[in-house]
PDB file of C-alpha atoms in Angstrom:
ATOM      1  CA  MET A   1      -0.286  -0.239   0.265  1.00  0.00           C
ATOM      2  CA  LEU A   2       3.118   2.464   0.985  1.00  0.00           C
ATOM      3  CA  ASP A   3       4.306   1.718  -2.520  1.00  0.00           C
ATOM      4  CA  TYR A   4       1.000   2.646  -4.247  1.00  0.00           C
ATOM      5  CA  LEU A   5       0.514   5.837  -2.428  1.00  0.00           C
ATOM      6  CA  VAL A   6       4.456   6.980  -2.953  1.00  0.00           C
ATOM      7  CA  GLU A   7       3.981   6.452  -7.089  1.00  0.00           C
ATOM      8  CA  ARG A   8      -0.213   7.739  -7.145  1.00  0.00           C
ATOM      9  CA  HIS A   9      -0.760   9.957  -4.340  1.00  0.00           C
ATOM     10  CA  PRO A  10       2.830  11.255  -3.203  1.00  0.00           C
ATOM     11  CA  LYS A  11       1.275  13.791  -0.864  1.00  0.00           C
ATOM     12  CA  THR A  12      -0.702  11.485   1.205  1.00  0.00           C
ATOM     13  CA  LYS A  13      -0.316  12.972   4.948  1.00  0.00           C
ATOM     14  CA  ILE A  14      -2.165  10.750   6.907  1.00  0.00           C
ATOM     15  CA  LEU A  15      -2.750   7.028   6.566  1.00  0.00           C
ATOM     16  CA  ILE A  16      -3.545   5.093   9.856  1.00  0.00           C
ATOM     17  CA  LEU A  17      -3.062   1.017   9.992  1.00  0.00           C
ATOM     18  CA  SER A  18      -3.171  -0.771  12.927  1.00  0.00           C
ATOM     19  CA  GLY A  19      -0.808  -4.206  13.252  1.00  0.00           C
ATOM     20  CA  LYS A  20       1.784  -5.668  14.378  1.00  0.00           C
ATOM     21  CA  ALA A  21       5.329  -4.105  13.463  1.00  0.00           C
ATOM     22  CA  GLY A  22       8.670  -5.253  15.145  1.00  0.00           C
ATOM     23  CA  PRO A  23      11.571  -3.243  15.416  1.00  0.00           C
ATOM     24  CA  SER A  24      13.073  -4.369  12.328  1.00  0.00           C
ATOM     25  CA  ASP A  25       9.928  -3.082  10.447  1.00  0.00           C
ATOM     26  CA  VAL A  26       9.776   0.239  12.082  1.00  0.00           C
ATOM     27  CA  ALA A  27      13.268   0.809  10.457  1.00  0.00           C
ATOM     28  CA  ASP A  28      12.300  -0.081   7.214  1.00  0.00           C
ATOM     29  CA  LEU A  29       9.334   2.139   7.408  1.00  0.00           C
ATOM     30  CA  LEU A  30      11.327   5.028   8.288  1.00  0.00           C
ATOM     31  CA  THR A  31      14.118   5.000   5.942  1.00  0.00           C
ATOM     32  CA  GLN A  32      12.809   3.486   2.805  1.00  0.00           C
ATOM     33  CA  TYR A  33       9.138   6.022   3.098  1.00  0.00           C
ATOM     34  CA  PRO A  34       8.319   9.255   3.736  1.00  0.00           C
ATOM     35  CA  VAL A  35       6.975   8.511   6.878  1.00  0.00           C
ATOM     36  CA  ILE A  36       6.648  11.426   9.630  1.00  0.00           C
ATOM     37  CA  GLY A  37       5.692   9.557  12.959  1.00  0.00           C
ATOM     38  CA  PHE A  38       5.389   5.888  14.021  1.00  0.00           C
ATOM     39  CA  VAL A  39       2.662   4.956  16.824  1.00  0.00           C
ATOM     40  CA  GLU A  40       3.188   1.753  18.096  1.00  0.00           C
ATOM     41  CA  LYS A  41       0.696  -0.757  18.681  1.00  0.00           C
ATOM     42  CA  GLN A  42       0.450  -0.794  22.491  1.00  0.00           C
ATOM     43  CA  SER A  43       0.344   3.419  22.457  1.00  0.00           C
ATOM     44  CA  PHE A  44      -2.451   3.276  19.574  1.00  0.00           C
ATOM     45  CA  THR A  45      -4.630   5.322  21.549  1.00  0.00           C
ATOM     46  CA  PRO A  46      -7.180   8.527  20.300  1.00  0.00           C
ATOM     47  CA  ALA A  47      -4.482  10.952  21.618  1.00  0.00           C
ATOM     48  CA  ALA A  48      -2.017   9.344  19.706  1.00  0.00           C
ATOM     49  CA  ILE A  49      -3.365   9.412  16.484  1.00  0.00           C
ATOM     50  CA  ILE A  50      -4.286  13.297  16.860  1.00  0.00           C
ATOM     51  CA  ASN A  51      -0.677  13.894  18.075  1.00  0.00           C
ATOM     52  CA  ALA A  52       0.259  12.238  14.607  1.00  0.00           C
ATOM     53  CA  VAL A  53      -2.421  13.591  12.433  1.00  0.00           C
ATOM     54  CA  GLU A  54      -1.180  17.411  14.189  1.00  0.00           C
ATOM     55  CA  GLN A  55       2.374  16.780  13.341  1.00  0.00           C
ATOM     56  CA  ALA A  56       1.973  15.798   9.789  1.00  0.00           C
ATOM     57  CA  SER A  57      -0.590  18.350   8.827  1.00  0.00           C
ATOM     58  CA  ARG A  58       1.142  21.127  10.575  1.00  0.00           C
ATOM     59  CA  SER A  59       2.349  24.209   8.529  1.00  0.00           C
ATOM     60  CA  PRO A  60       5.720  25.260   8.313  1.00  0.00           C
ATOM     61  CA  SER A  61       7.324  27.766  10.831  1.00  0.00           C
ATOM     62  CA  LEU A  62       8.561  31.229   8.978  1.00  0.00           C
ATOM     63  CA  LYS A  63      10.950  33.680  10.294  1.00  0.00           C
ATOM     64  CA  ILE A  64       9.780  37.024   8.081  1.00  0.00           C
ATOM     65  CA  GLN A  65      12.939  39.982   8.216  1.00  0.00           C
ATOM     66  CA  THR A  66      11.492  43.369   6.788  1.00  0.00           C
ATOM     67  CA  LEU A  67      14.044  45.207   8.839  1.00  0.00           C
ATOM     68  CA  GLY A  68      17.048  45.511   6.407  1.00  0.00           C
ATOM     69  CA  GLN A  69      17.154  43.214   3.873  1.00  0.00           C
ATOM     70  CA  PHE A  70      13.900  41.633   3.397  1.00  0.00           C
ATOM     71  CA  GLN A  71      14.780  37.788   4.213  1.00  0.00           C
ATOM     72  CA  ILE A  72      12.343  34.604   4.927  1.00  0.00           C
ATOM     73  CA  TRP A  73      13.253  31.264   6.540  1.00  0.00           C
ATOM     74  CA  ARG A  74      11.133  28.238   6.261  1.00  0.00           C
ATOM     75  CA  ASP A  75      11.792  26.013   8.710  1.00  0.00           C
ATOM     76  CA  GLY A  76      14.985  27.603   9.113  1.00  0.00           C
ATOM     77  CA  GLN A  77      16.317  26.872   5.739  1.00  0.00           C
ATOM     78  CA  ALA A  78      16.353  30.981   4.131  1.00  0.00           C
ATOM     79  CA  ILE A  79      14.369  31.221   0.356  1.00  0.00           C
ATOM     80  CA  GLY A  80      16.485  32.103  -1.431  1.00  0.00           C
ATOM     81  CA  ILE A  81      15.627  33.777  -4.999  1.00  0.00           C
ATOM     82  CA  TRP A  82      12.408  33.925  -5.685  1.00  0.00           C
ATOM     83  CA  GLU A  83      11.242  31.993  -8.568  1.00  0.00           C
ATOM     84  CA  ARG A  84       9.061  34.820  -9.815  1.00  0.00           C
ATOM     85  CA  PRO A  85      10.533  38.666  -8.255  1.00  0.00           C
ATOM     86  CA  GLN A  86       6.572  40.074  -8.413  1.00  0.00           C
ATOM     87  CA  ALA A  87       5.356  36.718  -6.318  1.00  0.00           C
ATOM     88  CA  GLU A  88       8.056  38.420  -3.800  1.00  0.00           C
ATOM     89  CA  THR A  89       6.513  42.054  -4.563  1.00  0.00           C
ATOM     90  CA  VAL A  90       2.694  40.375  -3.786  1.00  0.00           C
ATOM     91  CA  THR A  91       4.084  39.044  -0.269  1.00  0.00           C
ATOM     92  CA  LYS A  92       5.986  42.501   0.259  1.00  0.00           C
ATOM     93  CA  LEU A  93       2.730  44.059  -0.298  1.00  0.00           C
ATOM     94  CA  LEU A  94       0.629  42.183   1.845  1.00  0.00           C
ATOM     95  CA  LEU A  95       3.149  42.407   4.746  1.00  0.00           C
ATOM     96  CA  VAL A  96       3.021  46.364   4.505  1.00  0.00           C
ATOM     97  CA  ARG A  97      -1.037  46.243   4.910  1.00  0.00           C
ATOM     98  CA  ARG A  98      -0.469  44.330   7.912  1.00  0.00           C
ATOM     99  CA  ALA A  99       2.521  46.482   9.309  1.00  0.00           C
ATOM    100  CA  ARG A 100      -0.227  49.221   8.635  1.00  0.00           C
ATOM    101  CA  GLY A 101      -2.436  47.770  11.024  1.00  0.00           C
ATOM    102  CA  ALA A 102      -4.584  46.634   8.136  1.00  0.00           C
ATOM    103  CA  ARG A 103      -5.494  43.441   6.732  1.00  0.00           C
ATOM    104  CA  ALA A 104      -6.404  42.431   3.489  1.00  0.00           C
ATOM    105  CA  VAL A 105      -5.294  44.167   0.086  1.00  0.00           C
ATOM    106  CA  ALA A 106      -8.256  44.047  -2.584  1.00  0.00           C
ATOM    107  CA  ALA A 107      -7.151  42.121  -6.002  1.00  0.00           C
ATOM    108  CA  ASP A 108      -7.894  45.315  -7.934  1.00  0.00           C
ATOM    109  CA  GLU A 109      -5.079  47.077  -5.783  1.00  0.00           C
ATOM    110  CA  LEU A 110      -2.200  44.299  -6.007  1.00  0.00           C
ATOM    111  CA  ILE A 111      -3.047  44.430  -9.922  1.00  0.00           C
ATOM    112  CA  THR A 112      -2.698  48.047  -9.826  1.00  0.00           C
ATOM    113  CA  ARG A 113       0.497  48.370  -7.422  1.00  0.00           C
ATOM    114  CA  LEU A 114       2.133  45.349  -9.659  1.00  0.00           C
ATOM    115  CA  GLY A 115       0.391  46.886 -13.464  1.00  0.00           C
ATOM    116  CA  PRO A 116      -1.072  50.046 -13.154  1.00  0.00           C
ATOM    117  CA  ASP A 117      -1.631  50.367 -17.175  1.00  0.00           C
ATOM    118  CA  ALA A 118      -3.231  46.362 -17.372  1.00  0.00           C
ATOM    119  CA  ASP A 119      -6.702  46.519 -17.994  1.00  0.00           C
ATOM    120  CA  GLU A 120      -8.743  44.123 -15.295  1.00  0.00           C
ATOM    121  CA  GLU A 121      -8.881  40.963 -16.890  1.00  0.00           C
ATOM    122  CA  SER A 122      -5.074  41.233 -18.167  1.00  0.00           C
ATOM    123  CA  GLY A 123      -4.351  41.797 -14.676  1.00  0.00           C
ATOM    124  CA  ARG A 124      -6.551  38.913 -12.823  1.00  0.00           C
ATOM    125  CA  LYS A 125      -5.029  36.476 -15.400  1.00  0.00           C
ATOM    126  CA  LYS A 126      -1.606  37.657 -14.499  1.00  0.00           C
ATOM    127  CA  LEU A 127      -2.297  38.494 -10.681  1.00  0.00           C
ATOM    128  CA  LEU A 128      -3.415  34.629  -9.661  1.00  0.00           C
ATOM    129  CA  PRO A 129      -0.236  32.918 -11.104  1.00  0.00           C
ATOM    130  CA  LEU A 130       1.290  35.551  -9.197  1.00  0.00           C
ATOM    131  CA  ILE A 131      -0.039  34.748  -5.820  1.00  0.00           C
ATOM    132  CA  SER A 132       0.121  30.932  -6.550  1.00  0.00           C
ATOM    133  CA  ASN A 133       3.535  31.613  -6.972  1.00  0.00           C
ATOM    134  CA  ALA A 134       4.156  33.219  -4.006  1.00  0.00           C
ATOM    135  CA  ARG A 135       2.246  30.391  -1.831  1.00  0.00           C
ATOM    136  CA  ARG A 136       4.296  27.523  -3.286  1.00  0.00           C
ATOM    137  CA  THR A 137       7.457  29.590  -2.171  1.00  0.00           C
ATOM    138  CA  LEU A 138       6.699  29.673   1.193  1.00  0.00           C
ATOM    139  CA  GLU A 139       4.952  26.106   1.245  1.00  0.00           C
ATOM    140  CA  PRO A 140       6.525  23.954  -1.666  1.00  0.00           C
ATOM    141  CA  ASP A 141       4.443  20.880  -0.758  1.00  0.00           C
ATOM    142  CA  ILE A 142       0.644  22.548  -0.756  1.00  0.00           C
ATOM    143  CA  GLU A 143      -2.291  21.627  -3.508  1.00  0.00           C
ATOM    144  CA  PRO A 144      -3.023  24.319  -5.857  1.00  0.00           C
ATOM    145  CA  ARG A 145      -5.326  27.146  -4.027  1.00  0.00           C
ATOM    146  CA  ASP A 146      -3.848  25.733  -0.708  1.00  0.00           C
ATOM    147  CA  SER A 147      -2.207  28.057   1.659  1.00  0.00           C
ATOM    148  CA  ASN A 148      -1.407  28.680   5.343  1.00  0.00           C
ATOM    149  CA  PHE A 149      -0.468  32.561   5.008  1.00  0.00           C
ATOM    150  CA  ILE A 150      -1.510  34.055   2.011  1.00  0.00           C
ATOM    151  CA  LEU A 151      -5.323  33.971   2.444  1.00  0.00           C
ATOM    152  CA  ARG A 152      -8.410  35.229   0.412  1.00  0.00           C
ATOM    153  CA  GLY A 153     -10.678  36.780   2.325  1.00  0.00           C
ATOM    154  CA  ALA A 154     -14.162  38.333   1.814  1.00  0.00           C
ATOM    155  CA  ASN A 155     -12.211  42.230   0.754  1.00  0.00           C
ATOM    156  CA  GLY A 156      -9.029  40.659  -0.811  1.00  0.00           C
ATOM    157  CA  TYR A 157      -5.892  38.757   0.033  1.00  0.00           C
ATOM    158  CA  TYR A 158      -4.148  38.862   3.562  1.00  0.00           C
ATOM    159  CA  PHE A 159      -0.943  37.283   4.759  1.00  0.00           C
ATOM    160  CA  ASP A 160      -2.016  35.157   8.022  1.00  0.00           C
ATOM    161  CA  VAL A 161       0.561  35.870  10.871  1.00  0.00           C
ATOM    162  CA  SER A 162      -0.090  32.994  12.569  1.00  0.00           C
ATOM    163  CA  LYS A 163       1.303  31.557  15.699  1.00  0.00           C
ATOM    164  CA  THR A 164       3.677  29.234  13.240  1.00  0.00           C
ATOM    165  CA  VAL A 165       5.274  33.092  12.283  1.00  0.00           C
ATOM    166  CA  SER A 166       7.934  34.894  13.456  1.00  0.00           C
ATOM    167  CA  TRP A 167       8.000  38.553  12.316  1.00  0.00           C
ATOM    168  CA  ASP A 168      11.452  40.934  13.471  1.00  0.00           C
ATOM    169  CA  LEU A 169       8.535  44.241  13.193  1.00  0.00           C
ATOM    170  CA  LEU A 170       6.001  42.914  15.506  1.00  0.00           C
ATOM    171  CA  ASN A 171       8.888  41.510  17.722  1.00  0.00           C
ATOM    172  CA  PHE A 172      10.324  45.145  17.422  1.00  0.00           C
ATOM    173  CA  ARG A 173       6.311  46.687  18.498  1.00  0.00           C
ATOM    174  CA  GLU A 174       6.652  44.395  21.206  1.00  0.00           C
ATOM    175  CA  HIS A 175      10.018  45.419  22.740  1.00  0.00           C
ATOM    176  CA  LEU A 176       8.929  48.964  22.596  1.00  0.00           C
ATOM    177  CA  ARG A 177       5.154  48.219  23.913  1.00  0.00           C
ATOM    178  CA  LEU A 178       6.946  46.170  26.935  1.00  0.00           C
ATOM    179  CA  GLY A 179       9.714  48.836  27.410  1.00  0.00           C
ATOM    180  CA  VAL A 180       7.171  51.602  27.764  1.00  0.00           C
ATOM    181  CA  GLN A 181       5.131  49.885  30.241  1.00  0.00           C
ATOM    182  CA  LEU A 182       8.104  49.125  31.859  1.00  0.00           C
ATOM    183  CA  ILE A 183       9.426  52.997  32.110  1.00  0.00           C
ATOM    184  CA  SER A 184       5.967  53.662  32.967  1.00  0.00           C
ATOM    185  CA  GLU A 185       6.208  51.467  36.218  1.00  0.00           C
ATOM    186  CA  GLU A 186      10.194  52.989  36.964  1.00  0.00           C
ATOM    187  CA  ARG A 187      11.574  49.656  36.455  1.00  0.00           C
ATOM    188  CA  TRP A 188      14.890  51.115  34.836  1.00  0.00           C
ATOM    189  CA  ALA A 189      16.809  48.452  34.400  1.00  0.00           C
ATOM    190  CA  GLU A 190      14.047  45.742  32.810  1.00  0.00           C
ATOM    191  CA  ALA A 191      12.782  48.427  30.700  1.00  0.00           C
ATOM    192  CA  ALA A 192      16.865  48.992  29.386  1.00  0.00           C
ATOM    193  CA  ALA A 193      16.749  45.202  29.117  1.00  0.00           C
ATOM    194  CA  GLU A 194      13.615  45.280  27.083  1.00  0.00           C
ATOM    195  CA  LEU A 195      14.523  48.153  24.763  1.00  0.00           C
ATOM    196  CA  GLU A 196      17.683  46.998  23.806  1.00  0.00           C
ATOM    197  CA  LYS A 197      16.121  43.680  22.546  1.00  0.00           C
ATOM    198  CA  GLY A 198      13.709  46.021  20.421  1.00  0.00           C
ATOM    199  CA  ARG A 199      17.017  47.727  19.313  1.00  0.00           C
ATOM    200  CA  ALA A 200      18.927  44.741  17.865  1.00  0.00           C
ATOM    201  CA  ALA A 201      15.654  43.757  16.194  1.00  0.00           C
ATOM    202  CA  TYR A 202      16.069  47.201  14.112  1.00  0.00           C
ATOM    203  CA  LYS A 203      18.579  46.038  11.531  1.00  0.00           C
ATOM    204  CA  GLY A 204      17.947  48.474   9.022  1.00  0.00           C
ATOM    205  CA  ASP A 205      14.907  50.463   7.113  1.00  0.00           C
ATOM    206  CA  PHE A 206      11.851  48.694   6.265  1.00  0.00           C
ATOM    207  CA  LEU A 207      12.078  46.845   3.206  1.00  0.00           C
ATOM    208  CA  ALA A 208      15.360  48.598   2.702  1.00  0.00           C
ATOM    209  CA  GLU A 209      15.659  47.525  -0.793  1.00  0.00           C
ATOM    210  CA  ASP A 210      12.424  48.858  -1.602  1.00  0.00           C
ATOM    211  CA  ARG A 211      13.631  52.629  -1.117  1.00  0.00           C
ATOM    212  CA  TYR A 212      11.722  54.346  -3.745  1.00  0.00           C
ATOM    213  CA  ALA A 213       8.675  51.610  -4.118  1.00  0.00           C
ATOM    214  CA  ASP A 214       6.006  54.533  -2.895  1.00  0.00           C
ATOM    215  CA  TRP A 215       4.108  51.920  -1.203  1.00  0.00           C
ATOM    216  CA  ALA A 216       7.062  51.071   0.992  1.00  0.00           C
ATOM    217  CA  ILE A 217       7.823  55.013   2.056  1.00  0.00           C
ATOM    218  CA  GLY A 218       5.004  55.863   4.526  1.00  0.00           C
ATOM    219  CA  ILE A 219       5.383  52.234   6.489  1.00  0.00           C
ATOM    220  CA  ARG A 220       9.433  53.058   6.436  1.00  0.00           C
ATOM    221  CA  ARG A 221       8.958  56.293   7.991  1.00  0.00           C
ATOM    222  CA  GLU A 222       6.561  55.591  10.793  1.00  0.00           C
ATOM    223  CA  VAL A 223       8.694  52.795  12.005  1.00  0.00           C
ATOM    224  CA  ALA A 224      12.030  54.911  11.889  1.00  0.00           C
ATOM    225  CA  ALA A 225       9.814  56.981  13.860  1.00  0.00           C
ATOM    226  CA  ASP A 226       9.370  54.385  16.549  1.00  0.00           C
ATOM    227  CA  TYR A 227      12.845  53.380  16.387  1.00  0.00           C
ATOM    228  CA  CYS A 228      13.861  57.134  17.298  1.00  0.00           C
ATOM    229  CA  LYS A 229      11.183  56.628  19.958  1.00  0.00           C
ATOM    230  CA  LEU A 230      12.896  53.427  21.254  1.00  0.00           C
ATOM    231  CA  LEU A 231      15.895  54.962  21.716  1.00  0.00           C
ATOM    232  CA  THR A 232      15.165  58.057  23.171  1.00  0.00           C
ATOM    233  CA  HIS A 233      13.475  55.812  26.189  1.00  0.00           C
ATOM    234  CA  LEU A 234      16.456  53.831  26.069  1.00  0.00           C
ATOM    235  CA  ALA A 235      18.840  56.887  26.891  1.00  0.00           C
ATOM    236  CA  ASP A 236      16.048  58.185  29.480  1.00  0.00           C
ATOM    237  CA  ALA A 237      16.075  54.168  31.059  1.00  0.00           C
ATOM    238  CA  TYR A 238      19.739  54.372  31.205  1.00  0.00           C
ATOM    239  CA  ALA A 239      19.595  57.967  32.516  1.00  0.00           C
ATOM    240  CA  ALA A 240      17.563  57.084  35.110  1.00  0.00           C
ATOM    241  CA  LEU A 241      19.976  54.120  36.205  1.00  0.00           C
ATOM    242  CA  GLY A 242      23.093  56.803  36.584  1.00  0.00           C
ATOM    243  CA  GLN A 243      24.691  55.290  33.286  1.00  0.00           C
ATOM    244  CA  PHE A 244      24.846  58.360  31.376  1.00  0.00           C
ATOM    245  CA  GLY A 245      27.741  57.086  29.015  1.00  0.00           C
ATOM    246  CA  PRO A 246      24.891  54.464  27.557  1.00  0.00           C
ATOM    247  CA  ALA A 247      22.504  57.164  27.471  1.00  0.00           C
ATOM    248  CA  ILE A 248      24.099  58.919  25.362  1.00  0.00           C
ATOM    249  CA  ASP A 249      25.069  56.648  22.810  1.00  0.00           C
ATOM    250  CA  ALA A 250      21.576  55.691  22.876  1.00  0.00           C
ATOM    251  CA  CYS A 251      20.968  59.648  21.590  1.00  0.00           C
ATOM    252  CA  GLU A 252      23.532  60.014  19.168  1.00  0.00           C
ATOM    253  CA  THR A 253      22.318  56.987  17.610  1.00  0.00           C
ATOM    254  CA  ALA A 254      18.892  58.694  17.358  1.00  0.00           C
ATOM    255  CA  LEU A 255      20.191  61.443  16.174  1.00  0.00           C
ATOM    256  CA  ASP A 256      22.338  59.574  13.391  1.00  0.00           C
ATOM    257  CA  LYS A 257      18.356  57.980  12.160  1.00  0.00           C
ATOM    258  CA  ASP A 258      16.853  61.838  12.566  1.00  0.00           C
ATOM    259  CA  PRO A 259      19.127  64.682  13.348  1.00  0.00           C
ATOM    260  CA  LEU A 260      16.184  67.333  13.702  1.00  0.00           C
ATOM    261  CA  GLN A 261      14.868  65.716  17.267  1.00  0.00           C
ATOM    262  CA  GLU A 262      15.345  68.829  19.410  1.00  0.00           C
ATOM    263  CA  GLY A 263      14.364  66.930  22.250  1.00  0.00           C
ATOM    264  CA  VAL A 264      17.083  64.660  21.866  1.00  0.00           C
ATOM    265  CA  TYR A 265      19.417  67.234  21.820  1.00  0.00           C
ATOM    266  CA  ARG A 266      18.746  68.692  25.476  1.00  0.00           C
ATOM    267  CA  ARG A 267      18.628  64.883  26.564  1.00  0.00           C
ATOM    268  CA  LEU A 268      22.047  64.829  25.018  1.00  0.00           C
ATOM    269  CA  MET A 269      22.953  68.374  26.538  1.00  0.00           C
ATOM    270  CA  ARG A 270      21.928  67.362  29.945  1.00  0.00           C
ATOM    271  CA  PHE A 271      23.370  63.799  30.072  1.00  0.00           C
ATOM    272  CA  HIS A 272      26.824  64.889  28.908  1.00  0.00           C
ATOM    273  CA  ALA A 273      26.836  67.600  31.727  1.00  0.00           C
ATOM    274  CA  CYS A 274      25.317  64.997  34.583  1.00  0.00           C
ATOM    275  CA  ASN A 275      28.475  63.119  33.136  1.00  0.00           C
ATOM    276  CA  GLY A 276      31.068  65.979  33.868  1.00  0.00           C
ATOM    277  CA  GLU A 277      31.137  66.695  30.040  1.00  0.00           C
ATOM    278  CA  LYS A 278      30.569  70.155  29.661  1.00  0.00           C
ATOM    279  CA  GLY A 279      32.736  70.846  26.591  1.00  0.00           C
ATOM    280  CA  ARG A 280      30.805  68.049  24.745  1.00  0.00           C
ATOM    281  CA  ALA A 281      27.309  69.533  26.285  1.00  0.00           C
ATOM    282  CA  LEU A 282      27.805  72.807  24.728  1.00  0.00           C
ATOM    283  CA  LYS A 283      29.283  71.141  21.481  1.00  0.00           C
ATOM    284  CA  VAL A 284      25.831  69.770  21.070  1.00  0.00           C
ATOM    285  CA  TYR A 285      23.886  73.064  21.590  1.00  0.00           C
ATOM    286  CA  ARG A 286      26.287  74.449  18.850  1.00  0.00           C
ATOM    287  CA  ASP A 287      25.654  71.352  16.620  1.00  0.00           C
ATOM    288  CA  CYS A 288      22.152  71.994  17.235  1.00  0.00           C
ATOM    289  CA  LEU A 289      22.166  75.689  16.596  1.00  0.00           C
ATOM    290  CA  LYS A 290      24.013  75.351  13.216  1.00  0.00           C
ATOM    291  CA  LEU A 291      21.695  72.722  12.179  1.00  0.00           C
ATOM    292  CA  PHE A 292      18.538  74.475  12.693  1.00  0.00           C
ATOM    293  CA  GLU A 293      19.557  77.992  11.610  1.00  0.00           C
ATOM    294  CA  GLU A 294      20.615  76.701   8.386  1.00  0.00           C
ATOM    295  CA  LEU A 295      17.454  74.424   7.588  1.00  0.00           C
ATOM    296  CA  PHE A 296      15.039  76.600   9.262  1.00  0.00           C
ATOM    297  CA  GLY A 297      16.789  80.148   9.776  1.00  0.00           C
ATOM    298  CA  GLU A 298      15.695  80.201  13.115  1.00  0.00           C
ATOM    299  CA  SER A 299      17.708  79.156  16.611  1.00  0.00           C
ATOM    300  CA  PRO A 300      16.571  76.084  18.789  1.00  0.00           C
ATOM    301  CA  THR A 301      13.349  76.900  20.932  1.00  0.00           C
ATOM    302  CA  PRO A 302      13.837  78.772  24.648  1.00  0.00           C
ATOM    303  CA  ALA A 303      14.042  75.143  26.484  1.00  0.00           C
ATOM    304  CA  THR A 304      17.250  74.435  24.479  1.00  0.00           C
ATOM    305  CA  ARG A 305      18.684  77.689  24.831  1.00  0.00           C
ATOM    306  CA  GLN A 306      17.878  78.027  28.778  1.00  0.00           C
ATOM    307  CA  LEU A 307      19.541  74.863  29.301  1.00  0.00           C
ATOM    308  CA  TYR A 308      22.958  75.805  26.991  1.00  0.00           C
ATOM    309  CA  GLN A 309      22.559  79.062  29.117  1.00  0.00           C
ATOM    310  CA  ALA A 310      23.051  77.153  32.532  1.00  0.00           C
ATOM    311  CA  ILE A 311      25.441  74.559  31.214  1.00  0.00           C
ATOM    312  CA  SER A 312      27.651  77.476  30.293  1.00  0.00           C
ATOM    313  CA  ALA A 313      27.660  79.582  34.023  1.00  0.00           C
ATOM    314  CA  ASP A 314      28.023  75.665  35.780  1.00  0.00           C
ATOM    315  CA  GLN A 315      24.811  75.949  36.907  1.00  0.00           C
ATOM    316  CA  PRO A 316      22.868  72.789  38.825  1.00  0.00           C
ATOM    317  CA  VAL A 317      21.432  70.829  36.365  1.00  0.00           C
ATOM    318  CA  ASP A 318      18.848  68.158  37.178  1.00  0.00           C
ATOM    319  CA  CYS A 319      20.620  64.918  36.531  1.00  0.00           C
ATOM    320  CA  PRO A 320      18.221  61.724  36.298  1.00  0.00           C
ATOM    321  CA  GLY A 321      18.853  59.096  38.992  1.00  0.00           C
ATOM    322  CA  GLN A 322      20.729  61.272  41.077  1.00  0.00           C
ATOM    323  CA  ASN A 323      17.736  62.912  42.961  1.00  0.00           C
TER     324      ASN A 323
END
């Protein structure tokens, strides 16, 4: 029977047989046929059968990287070059929609994104094979139209972020959320540890290789802003612990990402001053002043100028973690 199934129905996943099988028989089964599991006769219970079915029918695990270079791993193996680049684009479009808090992308929108000059009929004929190819790339053994990840709903196609999917963007956001919560509870060390995990997850801009794709620009800016927010919270957590070196480093990284954050300049000035680095604190202000005058034709806000004047005059500066 196994020979018949392998030859005629190679995608058969579940076959339940009852009977005797010695150790040598089991060894032959596991080496000669694509058997996923084996249940011994004395353990042939409903629970064992359910476990075998779940093992055979489970969907593969996916690890998705969208921060930096786009990459997907299936069961730990990296998916290399996609057979059809536009199938990869379809997958990205579905992920972008999920990243922005929505769910499905209408077929018409996908058609427009992939070929704005295509008419509806030819666009749909082109889209369906791309959807199928994307599904098979993620799950090579699925039947046509089947998928655990790219699904069709009433409003269009969507990417199901199930329990077998690990997505770096969602992980990054969760570390940020937990870090902010811990800061609100003044659990500074735990907050710093959580936010450092988020910092490590951010390996680059969202879908960095699609820098000029209009459908990725908005979400890329949102994620970059969240990264700067994470770094600012991280700096505050370190400062509250009196660790001004790491706090300064987090501020500098945030300004490298977005040099127009005046609040971060003030933090950096204060942390340098609290760390006994008056000269560096004053230089931070001069850098901020120069940039703002060049870009906006005006000085920083009074709060920033007042902090500069206080540091210049060696007046006491409120230092986190020293109250």
